[in-house]
Coordinates of N, CA and C in Angstrom, one line a residue:
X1 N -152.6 196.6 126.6 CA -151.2 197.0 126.9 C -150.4 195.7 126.9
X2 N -149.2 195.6 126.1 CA -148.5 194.5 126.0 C -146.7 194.9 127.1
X3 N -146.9 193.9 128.1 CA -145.4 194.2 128.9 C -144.1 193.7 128.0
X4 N -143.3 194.7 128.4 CA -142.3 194.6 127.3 C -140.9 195.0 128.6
X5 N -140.1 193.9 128.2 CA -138.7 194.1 128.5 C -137.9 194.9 128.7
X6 N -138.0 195.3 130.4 CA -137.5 196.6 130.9 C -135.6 196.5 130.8
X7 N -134.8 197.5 130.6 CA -133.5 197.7 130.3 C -132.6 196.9 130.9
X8 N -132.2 195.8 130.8 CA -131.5 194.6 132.0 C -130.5 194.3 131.4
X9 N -129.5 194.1 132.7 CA -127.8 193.5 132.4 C -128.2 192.6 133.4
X10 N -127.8 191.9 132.7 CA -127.7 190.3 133.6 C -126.1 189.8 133.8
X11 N -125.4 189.9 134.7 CA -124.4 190.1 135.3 C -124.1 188.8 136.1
X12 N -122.7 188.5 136.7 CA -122.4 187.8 138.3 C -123.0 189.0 139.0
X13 N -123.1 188.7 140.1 CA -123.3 188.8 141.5 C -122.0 189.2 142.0
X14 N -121.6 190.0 142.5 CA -120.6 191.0 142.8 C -120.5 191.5 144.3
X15 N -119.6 191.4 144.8 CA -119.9 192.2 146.0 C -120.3 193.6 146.6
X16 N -120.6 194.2 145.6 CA -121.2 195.5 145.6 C -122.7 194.9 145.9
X17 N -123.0 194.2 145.6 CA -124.5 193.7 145.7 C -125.1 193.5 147.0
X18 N -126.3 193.9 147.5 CA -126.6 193.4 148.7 C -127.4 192.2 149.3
X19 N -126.6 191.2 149.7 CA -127.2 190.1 150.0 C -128.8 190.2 150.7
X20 N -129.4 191.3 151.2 CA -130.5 191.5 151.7 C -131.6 192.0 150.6
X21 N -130.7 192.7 149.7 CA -131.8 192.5 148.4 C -131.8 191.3 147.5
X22 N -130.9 190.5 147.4 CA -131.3 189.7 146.8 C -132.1 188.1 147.3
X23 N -132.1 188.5 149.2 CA -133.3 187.7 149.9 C -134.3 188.2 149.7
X24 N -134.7 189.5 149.7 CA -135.7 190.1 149.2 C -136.7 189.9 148.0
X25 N -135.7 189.6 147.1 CA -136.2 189.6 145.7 C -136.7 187.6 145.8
X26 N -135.9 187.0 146.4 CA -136.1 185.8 146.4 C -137.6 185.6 147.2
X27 N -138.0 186.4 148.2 CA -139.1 186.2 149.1 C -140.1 186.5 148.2
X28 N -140.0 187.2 147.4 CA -140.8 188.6 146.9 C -141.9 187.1 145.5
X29 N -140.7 186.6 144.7 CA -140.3 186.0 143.9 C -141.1 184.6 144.0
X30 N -140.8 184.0 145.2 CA -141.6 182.9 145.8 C -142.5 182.4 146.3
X31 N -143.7 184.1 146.7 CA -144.5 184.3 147.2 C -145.6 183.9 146.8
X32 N -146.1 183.3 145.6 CA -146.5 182.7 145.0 C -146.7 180.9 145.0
X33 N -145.6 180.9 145.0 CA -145.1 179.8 145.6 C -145.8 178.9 147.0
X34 N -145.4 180.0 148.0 CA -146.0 179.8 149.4 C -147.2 179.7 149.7
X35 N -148.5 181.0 149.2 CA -149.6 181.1 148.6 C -150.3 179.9 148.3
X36 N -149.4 178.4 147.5 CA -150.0 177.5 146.9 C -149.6 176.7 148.3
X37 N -149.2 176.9 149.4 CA -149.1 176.0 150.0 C -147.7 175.2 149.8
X38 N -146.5 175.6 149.8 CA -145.2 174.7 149.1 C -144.4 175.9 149.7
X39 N -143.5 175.4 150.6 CA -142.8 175.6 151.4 C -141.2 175.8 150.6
X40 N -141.0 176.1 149.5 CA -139.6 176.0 148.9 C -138.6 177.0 150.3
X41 N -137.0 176.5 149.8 CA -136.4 177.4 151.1 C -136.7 178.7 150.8
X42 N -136.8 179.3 149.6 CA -136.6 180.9 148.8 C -137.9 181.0 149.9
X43 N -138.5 180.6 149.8 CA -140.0 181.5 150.6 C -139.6 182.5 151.7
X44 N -138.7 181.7 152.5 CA -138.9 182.6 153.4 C -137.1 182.4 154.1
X45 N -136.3 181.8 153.2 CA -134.5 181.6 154.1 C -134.3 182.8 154.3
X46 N -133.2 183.0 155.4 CA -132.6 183.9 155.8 C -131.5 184.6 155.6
X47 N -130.9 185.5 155.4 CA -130.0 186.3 154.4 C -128.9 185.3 154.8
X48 N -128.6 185.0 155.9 CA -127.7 183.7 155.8 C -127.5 182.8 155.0
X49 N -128.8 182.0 154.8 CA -128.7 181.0 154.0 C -128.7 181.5 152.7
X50 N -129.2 182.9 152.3 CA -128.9 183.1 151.1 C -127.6 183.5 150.5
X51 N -126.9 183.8 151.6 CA -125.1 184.0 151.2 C -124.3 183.1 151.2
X52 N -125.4 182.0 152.2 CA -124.1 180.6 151.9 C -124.7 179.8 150.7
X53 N -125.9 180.2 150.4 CA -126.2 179.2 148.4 C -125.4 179.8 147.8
X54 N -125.3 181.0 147.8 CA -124.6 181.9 146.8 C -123.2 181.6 147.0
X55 N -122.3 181.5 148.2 CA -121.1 181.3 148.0 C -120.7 179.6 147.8
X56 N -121.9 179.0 147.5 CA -121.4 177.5 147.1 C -121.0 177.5 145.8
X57 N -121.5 178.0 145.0 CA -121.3 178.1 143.1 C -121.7 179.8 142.8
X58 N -122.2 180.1 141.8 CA -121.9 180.9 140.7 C -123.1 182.0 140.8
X59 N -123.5 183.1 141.4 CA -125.0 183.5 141.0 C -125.0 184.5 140.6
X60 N -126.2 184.6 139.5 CA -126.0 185.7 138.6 C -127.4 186.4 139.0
X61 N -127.1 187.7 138.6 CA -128.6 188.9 138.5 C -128.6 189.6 137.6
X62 N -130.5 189.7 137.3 CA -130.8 190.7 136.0 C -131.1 191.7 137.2
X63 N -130.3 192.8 137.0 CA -130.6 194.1 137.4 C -131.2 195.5 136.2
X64 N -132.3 195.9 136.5 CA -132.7 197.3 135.8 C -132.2 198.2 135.4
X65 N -131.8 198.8 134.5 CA -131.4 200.2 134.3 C -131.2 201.3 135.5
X66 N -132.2 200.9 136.8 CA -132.1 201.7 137.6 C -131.4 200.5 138.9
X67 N -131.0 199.7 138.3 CA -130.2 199.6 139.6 C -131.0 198.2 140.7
X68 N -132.2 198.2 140.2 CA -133.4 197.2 140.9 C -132.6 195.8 140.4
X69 N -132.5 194.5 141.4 CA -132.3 193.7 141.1 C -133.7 193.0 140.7
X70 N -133.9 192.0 139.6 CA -135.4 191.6 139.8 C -135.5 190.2 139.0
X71 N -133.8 189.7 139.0 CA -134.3 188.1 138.7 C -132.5 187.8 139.1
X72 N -132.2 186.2 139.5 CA -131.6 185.6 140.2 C -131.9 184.0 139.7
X73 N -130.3 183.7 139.4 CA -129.9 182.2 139.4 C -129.1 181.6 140.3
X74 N -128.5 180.3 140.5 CA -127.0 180.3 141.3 C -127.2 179.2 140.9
X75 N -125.7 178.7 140.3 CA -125.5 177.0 139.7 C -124.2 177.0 140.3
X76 N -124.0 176.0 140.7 CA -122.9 175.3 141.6 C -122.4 173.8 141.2
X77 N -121.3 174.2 141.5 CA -120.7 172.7 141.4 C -121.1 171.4 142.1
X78 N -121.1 170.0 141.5 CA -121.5 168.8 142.4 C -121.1 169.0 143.9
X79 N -121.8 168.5 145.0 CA -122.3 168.6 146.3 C -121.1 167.4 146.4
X80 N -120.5 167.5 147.7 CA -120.0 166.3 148.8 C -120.7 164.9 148.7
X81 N -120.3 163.5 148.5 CA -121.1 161.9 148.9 C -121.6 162.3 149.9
X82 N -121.1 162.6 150.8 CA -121.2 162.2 152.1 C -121.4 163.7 153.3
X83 N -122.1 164.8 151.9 CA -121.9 165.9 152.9 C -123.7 166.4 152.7
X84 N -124.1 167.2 153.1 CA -125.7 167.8 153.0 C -125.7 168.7 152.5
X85 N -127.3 168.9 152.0 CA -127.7 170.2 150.6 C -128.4 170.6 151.9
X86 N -128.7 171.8 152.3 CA -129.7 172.4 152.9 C -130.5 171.3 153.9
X87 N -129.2 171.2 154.7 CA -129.1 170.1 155.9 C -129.9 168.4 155.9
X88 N -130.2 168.3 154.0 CA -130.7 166.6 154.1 C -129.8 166.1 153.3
X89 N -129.5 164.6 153.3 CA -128.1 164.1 152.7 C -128.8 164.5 151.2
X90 N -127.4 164.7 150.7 CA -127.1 164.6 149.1 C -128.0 163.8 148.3
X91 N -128.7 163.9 147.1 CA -129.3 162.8 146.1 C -127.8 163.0 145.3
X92 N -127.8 161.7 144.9 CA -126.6 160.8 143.8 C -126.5 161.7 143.0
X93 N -127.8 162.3 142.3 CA -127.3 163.3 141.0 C -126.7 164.4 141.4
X94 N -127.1 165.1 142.7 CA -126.0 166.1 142.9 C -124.7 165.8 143.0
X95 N -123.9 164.7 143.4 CA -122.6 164.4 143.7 C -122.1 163.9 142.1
X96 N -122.8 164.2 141.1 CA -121.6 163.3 140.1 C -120.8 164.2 139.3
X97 N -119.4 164.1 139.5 CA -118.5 164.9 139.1 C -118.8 166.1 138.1
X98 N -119.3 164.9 137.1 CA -120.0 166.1 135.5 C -121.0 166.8 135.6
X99 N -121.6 166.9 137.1 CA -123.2 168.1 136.9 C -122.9 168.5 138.2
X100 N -123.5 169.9 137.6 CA -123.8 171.1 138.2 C -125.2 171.4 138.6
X101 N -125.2 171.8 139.5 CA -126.9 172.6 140.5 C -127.3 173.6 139.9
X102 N -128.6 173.4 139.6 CA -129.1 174.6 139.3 C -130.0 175.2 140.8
X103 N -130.6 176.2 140.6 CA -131.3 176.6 142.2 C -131.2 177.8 142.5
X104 N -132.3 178.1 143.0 CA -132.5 179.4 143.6 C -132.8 180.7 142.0
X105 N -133.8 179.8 141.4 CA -134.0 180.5 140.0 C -135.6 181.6 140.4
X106 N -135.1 183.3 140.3 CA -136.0 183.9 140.9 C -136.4 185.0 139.5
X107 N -137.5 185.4 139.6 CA -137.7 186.5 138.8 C -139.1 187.5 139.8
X108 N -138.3 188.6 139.6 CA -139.6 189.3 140.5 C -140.8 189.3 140.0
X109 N -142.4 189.1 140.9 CA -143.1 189.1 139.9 C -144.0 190.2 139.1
X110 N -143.1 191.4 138.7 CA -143.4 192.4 137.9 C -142.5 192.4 136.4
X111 N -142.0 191.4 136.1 CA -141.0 190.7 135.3 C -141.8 189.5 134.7
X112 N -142.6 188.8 135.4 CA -142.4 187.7 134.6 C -143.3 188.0 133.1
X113 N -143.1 186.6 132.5 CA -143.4 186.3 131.1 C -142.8 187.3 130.5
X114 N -141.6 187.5 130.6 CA -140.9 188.8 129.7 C -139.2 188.0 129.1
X115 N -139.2 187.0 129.5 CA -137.9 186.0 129.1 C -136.8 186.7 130.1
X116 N -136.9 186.5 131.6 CA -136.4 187.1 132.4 C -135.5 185.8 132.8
X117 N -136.6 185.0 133.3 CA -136.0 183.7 133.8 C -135.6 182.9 132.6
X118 N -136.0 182.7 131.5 CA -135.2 182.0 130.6 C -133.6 182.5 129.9
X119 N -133.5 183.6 130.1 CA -132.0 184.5 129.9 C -131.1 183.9 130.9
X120 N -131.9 183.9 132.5 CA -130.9 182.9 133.5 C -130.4 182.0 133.2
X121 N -131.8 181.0 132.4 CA -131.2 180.1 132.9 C -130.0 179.9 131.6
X122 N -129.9 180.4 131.0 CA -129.2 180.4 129.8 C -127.9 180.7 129.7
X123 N -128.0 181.5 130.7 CA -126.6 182.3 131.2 C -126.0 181.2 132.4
X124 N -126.7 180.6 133.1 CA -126.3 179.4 134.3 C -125.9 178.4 133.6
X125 N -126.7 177.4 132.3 CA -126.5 176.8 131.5 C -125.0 176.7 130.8
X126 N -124.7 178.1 130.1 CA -123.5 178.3 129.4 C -122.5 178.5 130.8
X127 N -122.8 179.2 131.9 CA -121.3 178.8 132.9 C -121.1 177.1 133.2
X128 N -122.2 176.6 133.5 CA -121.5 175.1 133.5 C -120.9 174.3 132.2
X129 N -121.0 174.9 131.1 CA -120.6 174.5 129.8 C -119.4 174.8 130.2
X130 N -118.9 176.0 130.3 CA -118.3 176.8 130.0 C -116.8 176.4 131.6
X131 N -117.3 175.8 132.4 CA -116.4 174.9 133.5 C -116.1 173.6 133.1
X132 N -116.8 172.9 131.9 CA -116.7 171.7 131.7 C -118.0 170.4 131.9
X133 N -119.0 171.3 132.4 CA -120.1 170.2 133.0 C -120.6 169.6 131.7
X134 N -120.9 168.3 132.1 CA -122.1 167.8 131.1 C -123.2 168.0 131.3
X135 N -123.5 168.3 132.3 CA -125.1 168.0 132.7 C -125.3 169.1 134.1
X136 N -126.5 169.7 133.7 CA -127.3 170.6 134.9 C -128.5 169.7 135.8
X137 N -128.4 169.5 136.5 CA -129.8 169.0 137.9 C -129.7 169.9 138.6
X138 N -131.4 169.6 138.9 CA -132.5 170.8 139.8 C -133.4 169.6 140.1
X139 N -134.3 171.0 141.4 CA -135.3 169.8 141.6 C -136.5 170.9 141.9
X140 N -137.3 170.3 141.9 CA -138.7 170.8 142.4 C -139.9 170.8 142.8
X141 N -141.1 171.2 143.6 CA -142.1 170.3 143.8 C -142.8 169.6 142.7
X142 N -143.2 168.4 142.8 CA -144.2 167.6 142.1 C -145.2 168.1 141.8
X143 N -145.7 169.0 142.9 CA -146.9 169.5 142.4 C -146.9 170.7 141.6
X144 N -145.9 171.3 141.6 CA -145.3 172.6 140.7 C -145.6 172.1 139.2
X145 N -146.7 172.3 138.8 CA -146.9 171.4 137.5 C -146.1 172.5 136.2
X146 N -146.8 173.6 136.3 CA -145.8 174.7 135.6 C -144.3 174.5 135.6
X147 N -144.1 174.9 136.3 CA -142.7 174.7 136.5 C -141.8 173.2 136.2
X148 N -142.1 172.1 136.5 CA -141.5 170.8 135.8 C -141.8 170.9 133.9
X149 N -142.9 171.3 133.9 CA -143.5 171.5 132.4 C -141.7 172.9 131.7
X150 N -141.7 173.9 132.2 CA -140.8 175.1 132.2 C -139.4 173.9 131.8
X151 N -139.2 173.4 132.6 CA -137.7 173.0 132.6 C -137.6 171.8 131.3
X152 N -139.1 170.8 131.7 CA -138.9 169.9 130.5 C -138.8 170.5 129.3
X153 N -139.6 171.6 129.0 CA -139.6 172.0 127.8 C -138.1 172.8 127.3
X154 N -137.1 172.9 128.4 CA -135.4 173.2 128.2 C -135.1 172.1 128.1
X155 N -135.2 170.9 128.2 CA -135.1 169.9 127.6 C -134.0 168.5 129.4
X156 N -134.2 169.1 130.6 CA -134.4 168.5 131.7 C -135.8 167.5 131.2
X157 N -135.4 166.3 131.9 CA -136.0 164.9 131.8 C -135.9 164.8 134.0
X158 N -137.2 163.8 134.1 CA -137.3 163.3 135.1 C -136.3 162.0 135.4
X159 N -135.7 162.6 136.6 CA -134.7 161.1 137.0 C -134.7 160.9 138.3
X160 N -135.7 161.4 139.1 CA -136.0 160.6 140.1 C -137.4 161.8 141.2
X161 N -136.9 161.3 142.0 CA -137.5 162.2 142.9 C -137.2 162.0 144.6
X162 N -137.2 162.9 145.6 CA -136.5 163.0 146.8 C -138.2 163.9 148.0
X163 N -137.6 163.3 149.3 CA -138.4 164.4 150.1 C -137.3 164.8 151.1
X164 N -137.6 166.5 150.9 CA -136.4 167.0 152.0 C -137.4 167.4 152.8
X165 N -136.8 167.1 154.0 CA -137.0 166.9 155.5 C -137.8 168.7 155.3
X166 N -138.7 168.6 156.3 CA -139.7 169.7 156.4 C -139.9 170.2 155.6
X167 N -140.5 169.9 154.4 CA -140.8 170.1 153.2 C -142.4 169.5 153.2
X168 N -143.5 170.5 152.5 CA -144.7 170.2 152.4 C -145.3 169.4 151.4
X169 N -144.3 168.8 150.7 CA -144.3 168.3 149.4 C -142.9 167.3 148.9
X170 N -143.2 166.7 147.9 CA -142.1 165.8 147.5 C -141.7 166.9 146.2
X171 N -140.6 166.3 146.1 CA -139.3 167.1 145.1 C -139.2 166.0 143.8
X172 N -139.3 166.4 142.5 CA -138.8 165.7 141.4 C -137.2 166.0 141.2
X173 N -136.5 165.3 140.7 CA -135.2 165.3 140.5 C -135.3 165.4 139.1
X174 N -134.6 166.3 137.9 CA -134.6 167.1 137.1 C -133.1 166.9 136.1
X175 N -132.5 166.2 135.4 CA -131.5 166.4 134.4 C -130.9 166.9 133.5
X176 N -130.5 167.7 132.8 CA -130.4 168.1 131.6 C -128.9 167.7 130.7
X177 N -128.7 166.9 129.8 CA -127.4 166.9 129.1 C -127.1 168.2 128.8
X178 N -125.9 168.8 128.8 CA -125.2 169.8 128.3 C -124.5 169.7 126.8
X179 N -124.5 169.9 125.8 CA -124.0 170.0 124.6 C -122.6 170.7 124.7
X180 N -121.5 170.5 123.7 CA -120.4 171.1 123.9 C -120.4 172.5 123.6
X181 N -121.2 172.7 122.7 CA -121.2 174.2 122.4 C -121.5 175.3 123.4
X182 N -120.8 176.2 123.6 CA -121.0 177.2 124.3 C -121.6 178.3 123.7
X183 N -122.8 178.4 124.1 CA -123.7 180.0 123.4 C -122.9 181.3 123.4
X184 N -122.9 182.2 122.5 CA -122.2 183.1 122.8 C -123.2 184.0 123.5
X185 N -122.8 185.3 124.5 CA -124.1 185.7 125.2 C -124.1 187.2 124.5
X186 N -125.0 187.5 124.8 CA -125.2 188.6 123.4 C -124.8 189.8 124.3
X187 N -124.1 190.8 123.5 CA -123.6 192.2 124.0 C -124.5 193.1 124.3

């Protein structure tokens, strides 16, 4: 039996939306994650923290035909010199005028390997085109070998790496140049 691409609009995030499902879906999403021993915030933040990522920049959801949210992006604009990401100072690539955050990239896991999460990021991608950005940075564990492999192969390059405070693991620091062209997104 081959899984196939259940009916999805991938949308902004709207206020009709419930910030408790979309912690949900992030916990749900991450759990995997945690499992391996790697502490990311999605594992387990609190609807709080997930309405203040969300109201920093831009977050989008693939919602189902019926209404199920079951994948989630948020790209935001460069961070403060001198202000905090999720209470540890800033790395340099978040603050530079021309890049945007990527983060909090979720797909539930009855979705994956269906181009759930690559439609995000595509759709995160083209809003920071689409603001002016040159460049997308993200970060993620070192040991998340999949996942640094996922982003390199979008064509993010390694440019550094960071350890946030109560974190079980070190963080790679993640780039991507942006091209001028803006994708069109398909109807």
């Amino acid at each position: 039996m081959t899984a196939t691409l259940p009916d999805l609009t991938l949308r902004p995030l709207d206020s009709r939306d419930s910030i408790e499902a979309l912690t949900a879906l992030l916990h749900a999403s991450y759990a995997s994650l945690a499992a391996q021993g790697w502490n990311f915030t999605a594992v387990d933040q609190s609807v709080q923290t997930t309405r203040e990522r969300v109201a920093a920049g831009q977050a989008f959801v693939a919602v189902t035909g019926e209404g199920a949210m079951v994948g989630t992006v948020t790209i935001a604009p460069p961070k403060q010199v001198d202000g905090r990401y999720l209470g540890d100072p800033v790395p340099d690539c978040y603050t530079q005028p021309d890049t945007a955050i990527l983060a909090q990239l979720a797909v539930h896991p009855s979705c994956r390997g269906l181009g759930v999460g690559e439609r995000l990021m595509d759709l995160a991608e083209d809003w920071a085109r689409a603001q002016g950005y040159a460049q997308v940075a993200l970060d993620t564990a070192v040991p998340a070998e999949a996942l640094r492999r996922r982003y390199e192969r979008r064509g993010y390059a390694l440019i550094g790496d960071v350890q946030w405070a109560g974190k079980t693991y070190r963080s790679v620091l993640m780039r991507k140049a942006l091209n001028d062209v803006v994708k069109e997104l398909s109807a």
